[in-house]
Short mmCIF file of C-alpha atoms and ligand atoms in Angstrom, two decimals:
data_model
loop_
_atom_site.label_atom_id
_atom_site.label_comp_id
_atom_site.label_asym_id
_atom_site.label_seq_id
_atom_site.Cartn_x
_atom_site.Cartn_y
_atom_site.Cartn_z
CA UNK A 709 10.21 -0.04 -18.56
CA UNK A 710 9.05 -3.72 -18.15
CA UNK A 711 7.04 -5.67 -15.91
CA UNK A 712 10.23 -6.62 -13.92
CA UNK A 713 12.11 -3.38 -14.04
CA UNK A 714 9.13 -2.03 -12.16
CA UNK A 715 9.11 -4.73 -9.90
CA UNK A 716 12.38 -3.77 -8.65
CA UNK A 717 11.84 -0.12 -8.61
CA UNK A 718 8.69 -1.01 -5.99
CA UNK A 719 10.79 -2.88 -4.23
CA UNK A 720 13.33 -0.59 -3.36
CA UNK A 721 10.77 2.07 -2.58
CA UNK A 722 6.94 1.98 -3.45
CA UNK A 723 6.63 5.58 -2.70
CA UNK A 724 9.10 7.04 -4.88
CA UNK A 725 8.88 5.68 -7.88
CA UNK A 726 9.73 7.67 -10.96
CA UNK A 727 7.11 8.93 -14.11
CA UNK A 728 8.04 6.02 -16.25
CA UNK A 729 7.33 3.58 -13.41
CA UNK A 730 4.02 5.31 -12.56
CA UNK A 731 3.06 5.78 -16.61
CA UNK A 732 4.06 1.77 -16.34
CA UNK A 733 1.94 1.04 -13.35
CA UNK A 734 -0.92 3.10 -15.48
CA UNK A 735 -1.57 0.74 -18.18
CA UNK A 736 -0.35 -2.75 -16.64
CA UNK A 737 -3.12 -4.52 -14.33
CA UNK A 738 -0.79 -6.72 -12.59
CA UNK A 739 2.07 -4.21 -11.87
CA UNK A 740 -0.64 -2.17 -10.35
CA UNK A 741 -2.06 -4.52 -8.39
CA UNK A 742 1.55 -5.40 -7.20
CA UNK A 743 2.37 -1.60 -6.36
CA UNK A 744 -1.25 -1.62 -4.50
CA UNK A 745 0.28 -4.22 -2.31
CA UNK A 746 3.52 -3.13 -1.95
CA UNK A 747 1.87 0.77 -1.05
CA UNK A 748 -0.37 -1.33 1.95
CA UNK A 749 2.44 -3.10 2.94
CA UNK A 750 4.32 -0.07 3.34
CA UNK A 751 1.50 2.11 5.42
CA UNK A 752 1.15 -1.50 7.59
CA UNK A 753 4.99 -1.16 8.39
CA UNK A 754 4.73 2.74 9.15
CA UNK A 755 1.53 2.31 11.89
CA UNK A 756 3.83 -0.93 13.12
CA UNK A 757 6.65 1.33 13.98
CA UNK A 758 4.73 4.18 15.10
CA UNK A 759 2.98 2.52 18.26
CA UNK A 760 4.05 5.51 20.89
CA UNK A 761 6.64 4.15 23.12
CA UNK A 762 4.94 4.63 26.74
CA UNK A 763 5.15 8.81 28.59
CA UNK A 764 8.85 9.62 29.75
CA UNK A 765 10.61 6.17 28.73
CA UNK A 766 12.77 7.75 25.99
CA UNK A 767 13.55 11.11 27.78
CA UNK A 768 14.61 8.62 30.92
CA UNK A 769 16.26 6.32 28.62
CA UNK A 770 18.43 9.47 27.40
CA UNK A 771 18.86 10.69 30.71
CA UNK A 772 20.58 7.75 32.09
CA UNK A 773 22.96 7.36 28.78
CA UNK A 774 23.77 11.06 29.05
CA UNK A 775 25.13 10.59 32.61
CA UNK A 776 27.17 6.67 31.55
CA UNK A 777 28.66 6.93 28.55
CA UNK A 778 28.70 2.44 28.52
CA UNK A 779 24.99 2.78 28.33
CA UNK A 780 25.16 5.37 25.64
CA UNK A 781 27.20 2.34 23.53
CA UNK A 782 24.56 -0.20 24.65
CA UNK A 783 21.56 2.26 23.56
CA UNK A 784 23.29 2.49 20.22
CA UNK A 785 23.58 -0.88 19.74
CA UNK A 786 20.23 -1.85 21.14
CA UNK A 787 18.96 0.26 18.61
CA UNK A 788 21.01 -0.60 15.58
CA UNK A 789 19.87 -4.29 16.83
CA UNK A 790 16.07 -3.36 16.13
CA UNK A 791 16.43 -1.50 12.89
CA UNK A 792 18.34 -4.79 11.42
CA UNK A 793 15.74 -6.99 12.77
CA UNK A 794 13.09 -4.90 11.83
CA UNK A 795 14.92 -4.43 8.16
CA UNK A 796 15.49 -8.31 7.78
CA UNK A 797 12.04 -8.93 8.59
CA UNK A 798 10.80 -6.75 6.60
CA UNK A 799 12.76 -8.51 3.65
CA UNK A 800 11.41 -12.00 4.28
CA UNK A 801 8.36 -10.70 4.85
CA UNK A 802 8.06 -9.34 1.07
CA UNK A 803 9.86 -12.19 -0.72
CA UNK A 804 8.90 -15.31 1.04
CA UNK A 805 5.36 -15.90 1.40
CA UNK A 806 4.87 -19.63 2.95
CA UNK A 807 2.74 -20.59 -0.03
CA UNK A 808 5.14 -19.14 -2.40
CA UNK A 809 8.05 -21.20 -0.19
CA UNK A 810 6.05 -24.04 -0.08
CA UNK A 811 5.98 -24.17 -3.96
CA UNK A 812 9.54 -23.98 -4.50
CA UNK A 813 10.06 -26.61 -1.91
CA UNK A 814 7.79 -28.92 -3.84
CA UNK A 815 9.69 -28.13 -6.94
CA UNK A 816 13.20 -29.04 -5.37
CA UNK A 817 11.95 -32.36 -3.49
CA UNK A 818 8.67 -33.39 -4.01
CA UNK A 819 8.24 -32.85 -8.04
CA UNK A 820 10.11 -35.74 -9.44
CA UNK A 821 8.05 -37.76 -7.07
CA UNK A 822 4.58 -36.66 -7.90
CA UNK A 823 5.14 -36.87 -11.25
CA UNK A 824 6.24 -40.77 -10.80
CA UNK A 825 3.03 -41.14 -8.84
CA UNK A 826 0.75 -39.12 -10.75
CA UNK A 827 -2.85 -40.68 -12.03
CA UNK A 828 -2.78 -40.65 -16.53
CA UNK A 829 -4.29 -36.82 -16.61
CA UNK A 830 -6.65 -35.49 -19.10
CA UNK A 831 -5.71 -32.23 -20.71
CA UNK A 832 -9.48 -31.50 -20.97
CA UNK A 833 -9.48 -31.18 -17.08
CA UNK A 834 -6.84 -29.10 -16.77
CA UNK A 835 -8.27 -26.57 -19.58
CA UNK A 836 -11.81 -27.01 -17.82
CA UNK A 837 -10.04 -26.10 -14.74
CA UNK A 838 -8.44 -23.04 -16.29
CA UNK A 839 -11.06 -21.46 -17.71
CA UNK A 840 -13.36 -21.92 -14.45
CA UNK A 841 -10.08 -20.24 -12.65
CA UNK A 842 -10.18 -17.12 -15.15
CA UNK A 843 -6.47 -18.36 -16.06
CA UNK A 844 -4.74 -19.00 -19.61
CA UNK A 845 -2.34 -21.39 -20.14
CA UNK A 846 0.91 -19.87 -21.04
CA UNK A 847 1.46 -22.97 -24.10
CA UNK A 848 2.67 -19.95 -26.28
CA UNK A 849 5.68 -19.66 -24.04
CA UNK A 850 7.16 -22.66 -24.48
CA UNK A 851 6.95 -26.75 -24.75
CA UNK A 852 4.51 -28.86 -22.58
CA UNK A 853 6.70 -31.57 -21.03
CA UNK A 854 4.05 -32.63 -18.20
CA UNK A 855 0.25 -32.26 -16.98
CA UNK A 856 -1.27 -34.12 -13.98
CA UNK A 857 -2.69 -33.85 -10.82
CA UNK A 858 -1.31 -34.33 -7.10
CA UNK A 859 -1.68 -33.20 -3.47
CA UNK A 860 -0.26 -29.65 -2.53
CA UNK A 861 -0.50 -27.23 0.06
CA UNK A 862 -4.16 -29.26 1.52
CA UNK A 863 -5.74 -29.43 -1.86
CA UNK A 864 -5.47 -31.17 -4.94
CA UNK A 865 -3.19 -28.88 -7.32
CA UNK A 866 -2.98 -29.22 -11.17
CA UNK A 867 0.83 -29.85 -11.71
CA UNK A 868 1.89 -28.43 -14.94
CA UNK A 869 5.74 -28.45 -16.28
CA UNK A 870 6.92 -25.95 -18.61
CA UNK A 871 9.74 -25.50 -20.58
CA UNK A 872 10.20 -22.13 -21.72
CA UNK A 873 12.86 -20.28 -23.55
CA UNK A 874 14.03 -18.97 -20.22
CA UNK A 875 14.00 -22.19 -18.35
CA UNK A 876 12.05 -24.89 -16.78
CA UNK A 877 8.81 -23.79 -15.11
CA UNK A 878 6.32 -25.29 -13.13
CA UNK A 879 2.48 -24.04 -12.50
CA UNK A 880 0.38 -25.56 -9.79
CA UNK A 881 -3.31 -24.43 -10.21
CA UNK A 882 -5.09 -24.58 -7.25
CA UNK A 883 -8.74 -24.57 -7.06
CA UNK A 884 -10.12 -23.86 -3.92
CA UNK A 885 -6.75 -22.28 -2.07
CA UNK A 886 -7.71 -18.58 -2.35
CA UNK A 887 -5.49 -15.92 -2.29
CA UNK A 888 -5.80 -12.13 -1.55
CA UNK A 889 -3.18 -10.60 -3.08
CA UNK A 890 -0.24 -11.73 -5.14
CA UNK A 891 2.35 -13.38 -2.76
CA UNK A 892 6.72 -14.15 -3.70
CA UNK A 893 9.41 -16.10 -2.50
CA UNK A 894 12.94 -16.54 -3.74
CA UNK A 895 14.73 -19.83 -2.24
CA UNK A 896 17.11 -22.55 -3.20
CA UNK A 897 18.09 -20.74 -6.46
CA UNK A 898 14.03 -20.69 -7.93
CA UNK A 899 11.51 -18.03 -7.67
CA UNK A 900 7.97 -18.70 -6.77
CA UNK A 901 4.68 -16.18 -7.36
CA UNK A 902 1.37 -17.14 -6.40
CA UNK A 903 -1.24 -15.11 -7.75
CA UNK A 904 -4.73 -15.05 -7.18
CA UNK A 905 -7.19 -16.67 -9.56
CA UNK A 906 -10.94 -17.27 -9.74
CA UNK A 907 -11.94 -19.35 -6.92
CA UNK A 908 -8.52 -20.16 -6.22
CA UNK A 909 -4.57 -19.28 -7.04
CA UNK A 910 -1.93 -20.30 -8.94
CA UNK A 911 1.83 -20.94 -7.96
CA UNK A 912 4.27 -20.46 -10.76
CA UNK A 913 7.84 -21.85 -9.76
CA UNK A 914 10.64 -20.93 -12.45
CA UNK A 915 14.43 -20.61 -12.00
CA UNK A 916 14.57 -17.13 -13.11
CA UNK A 917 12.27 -14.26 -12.46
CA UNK A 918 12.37 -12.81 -16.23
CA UNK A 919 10.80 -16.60 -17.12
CA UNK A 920 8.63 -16.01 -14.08
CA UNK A 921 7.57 -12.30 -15.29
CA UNK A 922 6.53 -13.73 -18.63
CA UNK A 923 4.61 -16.53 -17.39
CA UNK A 924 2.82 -14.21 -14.83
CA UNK A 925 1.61 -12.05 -17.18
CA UNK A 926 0.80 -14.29 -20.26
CA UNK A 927 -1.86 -16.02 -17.52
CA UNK A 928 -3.42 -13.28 -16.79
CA UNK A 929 -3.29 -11.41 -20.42
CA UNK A 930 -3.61 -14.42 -22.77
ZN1 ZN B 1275 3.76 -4.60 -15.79
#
């Protein structure tokens, strides 16, 4: 099983995942830091939807549908009505982080843009910057087609465009934005991770998630 395989298996259910998953989750740091997340998520969403509904309401509530058979319908479909909002937000709520979102909206409008205004950018920065962030630059992974710097998400990110076997990628470093715990989005036909670094994160936007599942993990594992 891969990074990615696993990644889908958590997503479907982070509780029953199966002995390869697990023995996967075992030796790989940042598919067990993604289950971790996924698992907290999960108990967040279960003491959500457990908050006691107040003495009486649902035996009353079922009293009155048992003696109309119209409110019976209207229960159902009230009900229905909260487990598909509560299911769609739930959804969102895993794959599109604002950050994350924010990152693949820079990619699709803003990119082109900042890379015609850009400052000339020293590659010594940006691999100062890395190694302060605890990150390595994925260069094994493909071809370097841009470095420079430019304004993102209220600090100044190190833009970085990749182009990788699987794609075009882009990587904004971002000193100073710190991040708890690995965040996603999937929007406009790209995929977006930002992961925590060292004093800061990192937003990797690629336009498929096996070129975003390489990248991911050749940062973090050299
Ligand atoms: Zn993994």
């Amino acid at each position: 099983m891969n990074c990615l395989e696993l990644r889908r298996a958590v997503m479907v259910d982070p509780r029953r995942l199966d002995t390869e998953a697990l023995a996967h989750a075992e030796r790989c740091d940042v598919c067990r830091g993604f289950l971790a997340d996924a698992l907290e998520l999960e108990a967040g969403l279960d003491a959500a939807l457990s908050v006691s509904v107040p003495h009486g309401l649902k035996e009353r509530a079922m009293g009155r549908a048992r003696d109309d058979p119209r409110l019976s319908r209207r229960y159902a479909l009230a009900a229905g009505l909260m487990l598909a909002i509560g299911a769609g937000t739930t959804i969102l709520w895993r794959q599109n982080d604002p950050l994350a979102l924010a990152g693949i909206d820079f990619v699709v409008f803003e990119e082109s843009q900042a890379i015609l205004d850009a400052k000339p950018s020293d590659p010594d920065d940006l691999a100062r910057v890395a190694v302060q962030m605890g990150i390595n630059l994925p260069w094994q992974l493909g071809e370097l087609r841009y470095i420079g710097t430019c304004p993102f998400a209220g600090t100044m990110a190190h833009h970085v465009v990749l182009k990788t076997a699987y794609g075009k990628a882009t990587l904004l470093l971002l000193p100073g934005r710190t991040q708890l715990s690995r965040a996603a989005a999937v929007a406009r036909g790209l995929e977006a991770v930002v992961a925590p670094a060292t004093g800061g994160s990192v937003a990797i936007i690629a336009d498929s998630s096996r070129s975003l599942a390489r990248i991911e993990e050749s940062l973090q594992n050299g």
